[in-house]
């Protein structure tokens, strides 16, 4: 058995990653550590404990809590720690950077110290394309570029990447970094562009597009990202960072119009609203390194992935209604009240 700690497993990508691992790596045993912040939803992983009782378990905890992390990592003999726990929303980081520094920087330092002390074989940090900054109309990000983050969120992620680099260089830690572009798919928290627009459109509410809607993101279906994370964990060279992208560059306005068409809603719902401060214009990933060296490339076509994602949100109204009403946050208390 390969013993794995996944942090942030009750968030969007973590939930999809746990499912990918449990379905595709029968010899991996996974502990999911999550603090259950506003973005962590225990209901996302509820079925996993029932389906994989011997290979999956959940622990509630905070990656910045050094004694707790030291105890957990010291007690279990993990082969691999994959860190997805983070504050992930750019808009929130503009309104309050403190928790981003705490979780995304200090939390990574706490994990690195424990991994080093207890001899975990490999650490994988899930990072983002936003550490490279913003592109103009042409070109793409490659791993050799200097880090030039523009938002408090991306600055905190870049700081974490540099900490990982420092532990590799100074302590000889075995660690790898993945840097991925914008994900979409099932279980994404409805503060992010695609689920927010899908749910507003379903409800016939206004669709708030920042600025002129011409900003470009490079979209990847979440399962492609998860397969890439596992590929880097298994085959990546220690000390290396690997870009992942979906090869699907889209202007925001194009995505919102497509969602209107899918849901048969008029484009008159679209409202151009005040722009995000410091809004990065364009992201595009050059993922040739991971394709060449590790044999990974994205598989899901954007139009098909988006259609499937919209179908998922239509079919899972109870899931998102409980988030919109705030009910999902009481679930842990109910589930664990008498444990
Ligand atoms: P998310 O916000 O949906 O989930 C984050 C999870 O981390 C939640 O379950 C939350 O409860 C948990 N968490 C937060 N603070 C914690 C703490 N201190 N201790 C333990 N758990 C904590 O985020 P996501 O979109 O799933 O992103 C996951 C990772 O992938 C993040 O590191 C993010 O930077 C990175 N990433 C995201 C994208 C994207 O498009 N969403 C793209 C590239 C990289
Ligand atoms: O690129 C990877 C990053 O993608 C991840 O590291 C982040 O965790 C993730 O949140 C995401 O960041 P973005 O800022 O690109 O995602 P968001 O969904 O917030 O916004 C996508 C684009 O849509 C961006 O140009 C802003 C715009 N937008 C967003 C919202 C929420 C709108 O126009 N209206 C909106 O209401």
Coordinates of C-alpha atoms and ligand atoms in Angstrom, one line a residue:
X1 CA 0.0 0.0 0.0
X2 CA 1.1 3.6 -0.7
X3 CA 0.1 5.8 2.2
X4 CA -1.0 9.2 1.0
X5 CA -2.1 12.4 2.8
X6 CA -4.3 14.7 0.7
X7 CA -5.0 18.1 2.2
X8 CA -8.0 20.2 1.2
X9 CA -9.8 17.1 0.0
X10 CA -13.3 18.5 0.8
X11 CA -12.7 21.4 -1.7
X12 CA -13.4 21.3 -5.5
X13 CA -10.2 19.8 -6.8
X14 CA -9.5 17.8 -3.7
X15 CA -12.9 16.0 -4.0
X16 CA -12.2 15.2 -7.6
X17 CA -8.7 14.1 -6.8
X18 CA -9.8 11.7 -4.0
X19 CA -12.3 10.1 -6.4
X20 CA -9.7 9.8 -9.1
X21 CA -7.1 8.2 -6.8
X22 CA -9.6 5.8 -5.1
X23 CA -10.9 4.6 -8.5
X24 CA -7.6 4.4 -10.3
X25 CA -4.9 3.5 -7.7
X26 CA -6.3 0.5 -5.8
X27 CA -3.1 0.2 -3.8
X28 CA -3.2 3.7 -2.4
X29 CA -4.7 4.4 1.0
X30 CA -5.7 8.0 1.5
X31 CA -6.2 10.3 4.5
X32 CA -8.1 13.4 3.7
X33 CA -7.2 16.3 6.0
X34 CA -9.4 19.4 5.7
X35 CA -10.3 22.3 8.0
X36 CA -13.7 22.6 6.4
X37 CA -13.5 26.4 5.8
X38 CA -16.4 28.0 3.9
X39 CA -15.1 26.2 0.8
X40 CA -14.8 22.7 2.3
X41 CA -17.9 20.6 2.1
X42 CA -17.9 17.3 3.9
X43 CA -20.9 16.1 1.9
X44 CA -18.6 16.1 -1.2
X45 CA -16.8 13.1 0.2
X46 CA -19.5 11.4 2.3
X47 CA -19.9 8.4 -0.1
X48 CA -16.2 7.7 -0.1
X49 CA -16.0 6.6 3.5
X50 CA -18.8 4.1 2.7
X51 CA -17.4 2.9 -0.6
X52 CA -13.8 2.6 0.5
X53 CA -13.9 2.0 4.2
X54 CA -10.4 0.4 4.3
X55 CA -8.7 2.9 2.0
X56 CA -10.2 6.3 2.8
X57 CA -10.5 8.3 6.0
X58 CA -11.2 11.9 7.0
X59 CA -9.5 14.0 9.6
X60 CA -10.6 17.5 10.4
X61 CA -7.6 19.8 11.0
X62 CA -5.8 23.0 10.0
X63 CA -2.5 22.8 8.1
X64 CA -1.2 25.8 10.0
X65 CA -1.6 24.0 13.4
X66 CA 2.0 22.8 13.7
X67 CA 1.6 20.4 16.8
X68 CA -1.4 18.8 15.2
X69 CA 0.3 18.3 11.8
X70 CA 3.5 17.1 13.4
X71 CA 1.5 14.5 15.4
X72 CA -0.5 13.3 12.4
X73 CA 2.5 13.0 10.0
X74 CA 4.6 11.5 12.7
X75 CA 2.0 8.9 13.6
X76 CA 1.2 7.7 10.1
X77 CA 3.9 6.6 7.8
X78 CA 3.0 8.6 4.7
X79 CA 4.8 7.9 1.5
X80 CA 3.3 11.0 -0.1
X81 CA 1.8 14.3 1.0
X82 CA -0.2 16.2 -1.6
X83 CA -1.1 19.7 -0.6
X84 CA -4.3 21.2 -2.0
X85 CA -5.5 23.0 1.1
X86 CA -5.6 26.7 0.4
X87 CA -7.6 29.8 0.3
X88 CA -8.3 29.8 -3.5
X89 CA -10.4 32.8 -4.5
X90 CA -8.7 35.9 -5.9
X91 CA -11.6 38.3 -5.1
X92 CA -11.5 37.3 -1.4
X93 CA -7.8 37.9 -1.3
X94 CA -8.3 41.4 -2.5
X95 CA -10.6 42.1 0.5
X96 CA -8.5 40.3 3.1
X97 CA -5.1 38.9 2.5
X98 CA -4.3 37.7 6.0
X99 CA -5.9 34.2 5.9
X100 CA -4.2 33.7 2.5
X101 CA -0.8 34.3 4.0
X102 CA -1.6 32.1 6.9
X103 CA -2.9 29.0 5.0
X104 CA -1.1 29.3 1.7
X105 CA 2.3 30.3 3.1
X106 CA 2.6 29.4 6.7
X107 CA 0.5 26.2 6.2
X108 CA 3.0 25.0 3.6
X109 CA 5.9 25.8 5.9
X110 CA 4.3 23.7 8.6
X111 CA 3.7 20.8 6.2
X112 CA 7.3 21.0 4.9
X113 CA 8.7 20.9 8.4
X114 CA 6.7 17.8 9.3
X115 CA 7.4 16.1 6.0
X116 CA 11.1 16.7 6.5
X117 CA 11.2 15.7 10.1
X118 CA 9.3 12.4 9.7
X119 CA 10.9 11.3 6.4
X120 CA 7.9 11.4 4.1
X121 CA 9.2 10.2 0.8
X122 CA 7.7 12.9 -1.4
X123 CA 5.8 16.2 -1.1
X124 CA 3.7 17.5 -3.9
X125 CA 2.5 21.2 -3.9
X126 CA -0.5 22.0 -6.0
X127 CA 0.2 25.5 -7.4
X128 CA -1.3 27.7 -10.1
X129 CA -0.5 29.4 -13.4
X130 CA -1.2 32.7 -11.6
X131 CA 2.3 32.7 -10.1
X132 CA 3.6 33.7 -13.5
X133 CA 1.5 36.9 -13.6
X134 CA -0.4 38.0 -16.7
X135 CA 0.1 37.7 -20.5
X136 CA -0.6 40.1 -23.3
X137 CA -2.4 39.0 -26.4
X138 CA 0.2 36.4 -27.4
X139 CA 2.6 33.9 -25.8
X140 CA 2.2 31.4 -23.1
X141 CA 3.7 30.6 -19.6
X142 CA 6.6 28.1 -19.4
X143 CA 8.3 26.8 -16.3
X144 CA 11.4 28.9 -16.9
X145 CA 9.7 32.2 -16.4
X146 CA 10.3 34.3 -13.3
X147 CA 7.4 34.3 -10.8
X148 CA 5.5 37.6 -11.1
X149 CA 2.2 37.3 -9.1
X150 CA -0.2 40.2 -9.2
X151 CA -2.9 39.4 -6.6
X152 CA -2.5 38.6 -2.9
X153 CA -3.8 35.1 -3.7
X154 CA -1.2 34.5 -6.4
X155 CA 1.6 36.1 -4.3
X156 CA 0.8 33.7 -1.5
X157 CA 1.0 30.7 -3.9
X158 CA 4.2 32.0 -5.4
X159 CA 5.7 32.3 -1.8
X160 CA 4.7 28.7 -1.2
X161 CA 6.5 27.6 -4.4
X162 CA 9.6 29.4 -3.3
X163 CA 9.4 27.8 0.1
X164 CA 9.2 24.4 -1.5
X165 CA 12.2 25.3 -3.7
X166 CA 14.2 26.4 -0.6
X167 CA 13.5 23.1 1.3
X168 CA 14.6 21.1 -1.7
X169 CA 17.8 23.2 -2.1
X170 CA 18.6 23.5 1.6
X171 CA 17.4 20.2 3.1
X172 CA 17.5 17.9 0.1
X173 CA 13.7 17.4 0.4
X174 CA 12.1 15.3 -2.4
X175 CA 9.3 17.6 -3.7
X176 CA 7.5 18.5 -6.9
X177 CA 5.2 21.3 -7.9
X178 CA 2.2 21.3 -10.3
X179 CA 1.1 24.6 -11.8
X180 CA -2.3 24.4 -13.4
X181 CA -4.7 26.8 -15.2
X182 CA -8.4 27.4 -14.5
X183 CA -10.3 24.2 -13.6
X184 CA -14.0 23.6 -14.1
X185 CA -16.2 20.6 -13.4
X186 CA -18.4 19.0 -10.7
X187 CA -18.2 20.2 -7.1
X188 CA -16.8 23.7 -7.8
X189 CA -17.8 26.2 -5.2
X190 CA -20.3 28.7 -6.7
X191 CA -18.1 31.7 -6.1
X192 CA -16.0 30.9 -9.2
X193 CA -16.9 32.1 -12.8
X194 CA -18.5 29.0 -14.3
X195 CA -20.6 27.7 -11.4
X196 CA -21.6 31.2 -10.5
X197 CA -22.9 31.9 -14.0
X198 CA -24.6 28.5 -14.3
X199 CA -26.5 28.9 -11.1
X200 CA -27.4 32.5 -11.7
X201 CA -28.6 31.6 -15.2
X202 CA -30.7 28.7 -13.9
X203 CA -32.3 31.1 -11.4
X204 CA -32.8 33.8 -14.1
X205 CA -30.6 36.2 -12.2
X206 CA -28.1 38.7 -13.6
X207 CA -24.8 37.5 -14.9
X208 CA -22.1 39.9 -13.5
X209 CA -19.1 40.0 -16.0
X210 CA -16.1 42.0 -14.8
X211 CA -14.9 44.8 -17.0
X212 CA -15.5 44.3 -20.7
X213 CA -15.4 40.4 -20.4
X214 CA -12.4 40.2 -22.7
X215 CA -10.0 38.6 -20.1
X216 CA -8.8 35.2 -21.2
X217 CA -8.4 32.1 -19.1
X218 CA -7.1 28.7 -20.2
X219 CA -9.7 26.1 -19.1
X220 CA -9.0 22.5 -18.1
X221 CA -11.5 19.9 -17.0
X222 CA -10.8 19.0 -13.3
X223 CA -10.3 15.3 -14.0
X224 CA -7.5 16.1 -16.4
X225 CA -5.8 18.1 -13.7
X226 CA -6.2 15.3 -11.2
X227 CA -4.7 12.8 -13.6
X228 CA -1.8 15.3 -14.0
X229 CA -1.3 15.6 -10.3
X230 CA -1.0 11.8 -9.9
X231 CA 1.3 11.6 -12.9
X232 CA 3.7 14.2 -11.4
X233 CA 3.5 12.5 -8.0
X234 CA 4.5 9.2 -9.5
X235 CA 6.9 10.2 -12.3
X236 CA 7.9 13.8 -11.7
X237 CA 11.6 14.6 -11.1
X238 CA 12.2 16.1 -7.6
X239 CA 12.9 19.8 -7.7
X240 CA 10.9 20.3 -10.9
X241 CA 7.7 22.3 -11.5
X242 CA 5.2 21.1 -14.2
X243 CA 2.7 23.2 -16.0
X244 CA -0.7 21.8 -16.8
X245 CA -3.3 23.4 -19.0
X246 CA -6.3 22.5 -21.0
X247 CA -5.4 24.2 -24.3
X248 CA -8.8 25.9 -24.3
X249 CA -8.3 29.7 -24.2
X250 CA -11.6 31.5 -23.9
X251 CA -12.7 35.1 -23.2
X252 CA -15.0 35.2 -20.2
X253 CA -17.8 36.7 -22.2
X254 CA -17.7 33.8 -24.6
X255 CA -18.2 31.4 -21.7
X256 CA -21.1 33.3 -20.3
X257 CA -22.8 33.5 -23.7
X258 CA -22.3 29.7 -24.1
X259 CA -23.9 29.1 -20.7
X260 CA -26.9 31.2 -21.7
X261 CA -27.3 29.2 -24.9
X262 CA -27.1 25.8 -23.0
X263 CA -29.7 26.9 -20.4
X264 CA -31.9 28.7 -23.0
X265 CA -31.5 32.1 -21.2
X266 CA -31.4 35.5 -22.9
X267 CA -28.1 37.3 -23.1
X268 CA -29.9 40.4 -21.7
X269 CA -29.2 38.8 -18.3
X270 CA -25.5 39.8 -18.8
X271 CA -24.4 42.8 -16.8
X272 CA -20.9 44.3 -17.3
X273 CA -19.8 45.3 -13.7
X274 CA -16.9 47.1 -12.1
X275 CA -13.6 45.3 -13.0
X276 CA -11.6 43.3 -10.5
X277 CA -8.7 45.5 -9.2
X278 CA -5.4 44.4 -10.8
X279 CA -7.4 41.9 -13.0
X280 CA -4.9 39.7 -14.9
X281 CA -5.6 40.0 -18.6
X282 CA -4.7 36.6 -20.0
X283 CA -3.4 33.2 -18.9
X284 CA -2.2 30.5 -21.3
X285 CA -0.2 27.4 -20.4
X286 CA 2.7 25.8 -22.3
X287 CA 2.4 22.3 -21.0
X288 CA 5.0 20.8 -23.4
X289 CA 7.3 19.8 -20.6
X290 CA 4.9 17.4 -18.8
X291 CA 3.7 16.0 -22.2
X292 CA 7.3 15.4 -23.4
X293 CA 8.8 14.1 -20.1
X294 CA 5.9 12.4 -18.3
X295 CA 3.4 11.6 -21.2
X296 CA 0.5 13.7 -19.8
X297 CA -1.8 15.7 -21.9
X298 CA -5.4 17.0 -21.4
X299 CA -8.2 14.7 -22.8
X300 CA -11.5 16.5 -22.3
X301 CA -12.7 18.9 -25.0
X302 CA -13.9 22.2 -23.5
X303 CA -17.3 22.2 -25.2
X304 CA -18.0 18.6 -24.0
X305 CA -16.6 19.3 -20.5
X306 CA -18.7 22.4 -20.1
X307 CA -21.9 20.7 -21.3
X308 CA -21.3 17.9 -18.8
X309 CA -20.6 20.4 -16.0
X310 CA -23.8 22.2 -16.7
X311 CA -25.7 18.9 -16.6
X312 CA -24.0 18.1 -13.3
X313 CA -25.2 21.3 -11.7
X314 CA -28.7 20.8 -13.1
X315 CA -28.8 17.3 -11.6
X316 CA -27.4 18.3 -8.2
X317 CA -29.7 21.1 -7.1
X318 CA -29.8 19.8 -3.5
X319 CA -26.0 20.1 -3.4
X320 CA -25.8 23.7 -4.4
X321 CA -29.1 24.8 -2.7
X322 CA -27.5 23.7 0.6
X323 CA -24.4 25.7 -0.2
X324 CA -26.4 28.8 -1.2
X325 CA -28.5 28.5 2.0
X326 CA -25.5 27.8 4.2
X327 CA -27.0 24.5 5.4
X328 CA -24.0 22.5 4.3
X329 CA -21.9 24.1 7.0
X330 CA -24.0 22.4 9.7
X331 CA -23.4 18.9 8.2
X332 CA -20.1 18.3 10.1
X333 CA -21.7 19.2 13.4
X334 CA -24.6 16.8 12.6
X335 CA -22.4 14.0 11.4
X336 CA -19.9 14.2 14.2
X337 CA -22.1 15.3 17.1
X338 CA -22.1 11.9 18.8
X339 CA -18.6 10.6 17.7
Ligands
LIG1 P1 -11.3 25.2 -2.8 O1 -11.3 26.6 -2.2 O2 -12.5 24.6 -3.5 O3 -10.9 24.2 -1.7 C1 -9.9 24.4 -0.7 C2 -10.0 23.4 0.4 O4 -8.9 23.6 1.3 C3 -11.3 23.5 1.2 O5 -11.8 22.2 1.4 C4 -10.9 24.1 2.5 O6 -11.7 23.6 3.6 C5 -9.5 23.6 2.7 N1 -8.7 24.4 3.5 C6 -8.6 25.8 3.5 N2 -7.7 26.2 4.4 C7 -7.3 25.1 5.1 C8 -6.4 24.9 6.2 N3 -5.8 25.9 6.8 N4 -6.2 23.6 6.6 C9 -6.8 22.6 6.0 N5 -7.7 22.7 5.0 C10 -7.9 24.0 4.6 O7 -10.0 25.2 -3.8 P2 -9.7 24.4 -5.1 O8 -10.2 25.2 -6.3 O9 -10.1 23.0 -5.0 O10 -8.1 24.5 -5.2 C11 -7.3 23.5 -4.6 C12 -5.9 23.8 -4.8 O11 -5.6 23.9 -6.2 C13 -5.5 25.2 -4.2 O12 -4.2 25.0 -3.7 C14 -5.5 26.1 -5.4 O13 -4.5 27.2 -5.2 C15 -5.0 25.2 -6.5 N6 -5.5 25.5 -7.9 C16 -6.8 25.7 -8.1 C17 -7.2 26.0 -9.4 C18 -8.6 26.2 -9.8 O14 -8.9 26.6 -10.9 N7 -9.6 26.1 -8.9 C19 -6.2 26.0 -10.5 C20 -4.9 25.8 -10.2 C21 -4.5 25.5 -8.8
LIG2 O1 -5.7 30.2 -13.1 C1 -5.9 29.3 -12.0 C2 -6.7 30.0 -10.9 O2 -8.0 30.1 -11.4 C3 -6.7 29.3 -9.6 O3 -5.4 29.4 -9.0 C4 -7.7 30.0 -8.6 O4 -7.7 29.3 -7.4 C5 -9.0 30.0 -9.2 O5 -9.9 30.7 -8.4 C6 -9.0 30.7 -10.6 O6 -8.7 32.1 -10.5 P1 -9.5 33.1 -11.4 O7 -9.5 34.4 -10.8 O8 -9.1 33.0 -12.8 O9 -11.0 32.5 -11.4 P2 -12.5 33.1 -11.2 O10 -13.4 32.0 -11.4 O11 -12.6 33.9 -10.0 O12 -12.5 34.1 -12.4 C7 -12.3 33.7 -13.8 C8 -12.5 34.9 -14.7 O13 -13.8 35.4 -14.7 C9 -11.6 36.1 -14.2 O14 -11.2 36.8 -15.4 C10 -12.6 37.0 -13.5 C11 -13.9 36.7 -14.2 N1 -15.2 36.8 -13.4 C12 -15.2 36.1 -12.2 C13 -16.4 36.1 -11.4 C14 -16.4 35.3 -10.1 C15 -16.3 37.5 -13.8 O15 -16.2 38.2 -14.8 N2 -17.4 37.6 -13.0 C16 -17.5 36.9 -11.8 O16 -18.5 37.0 -11.1

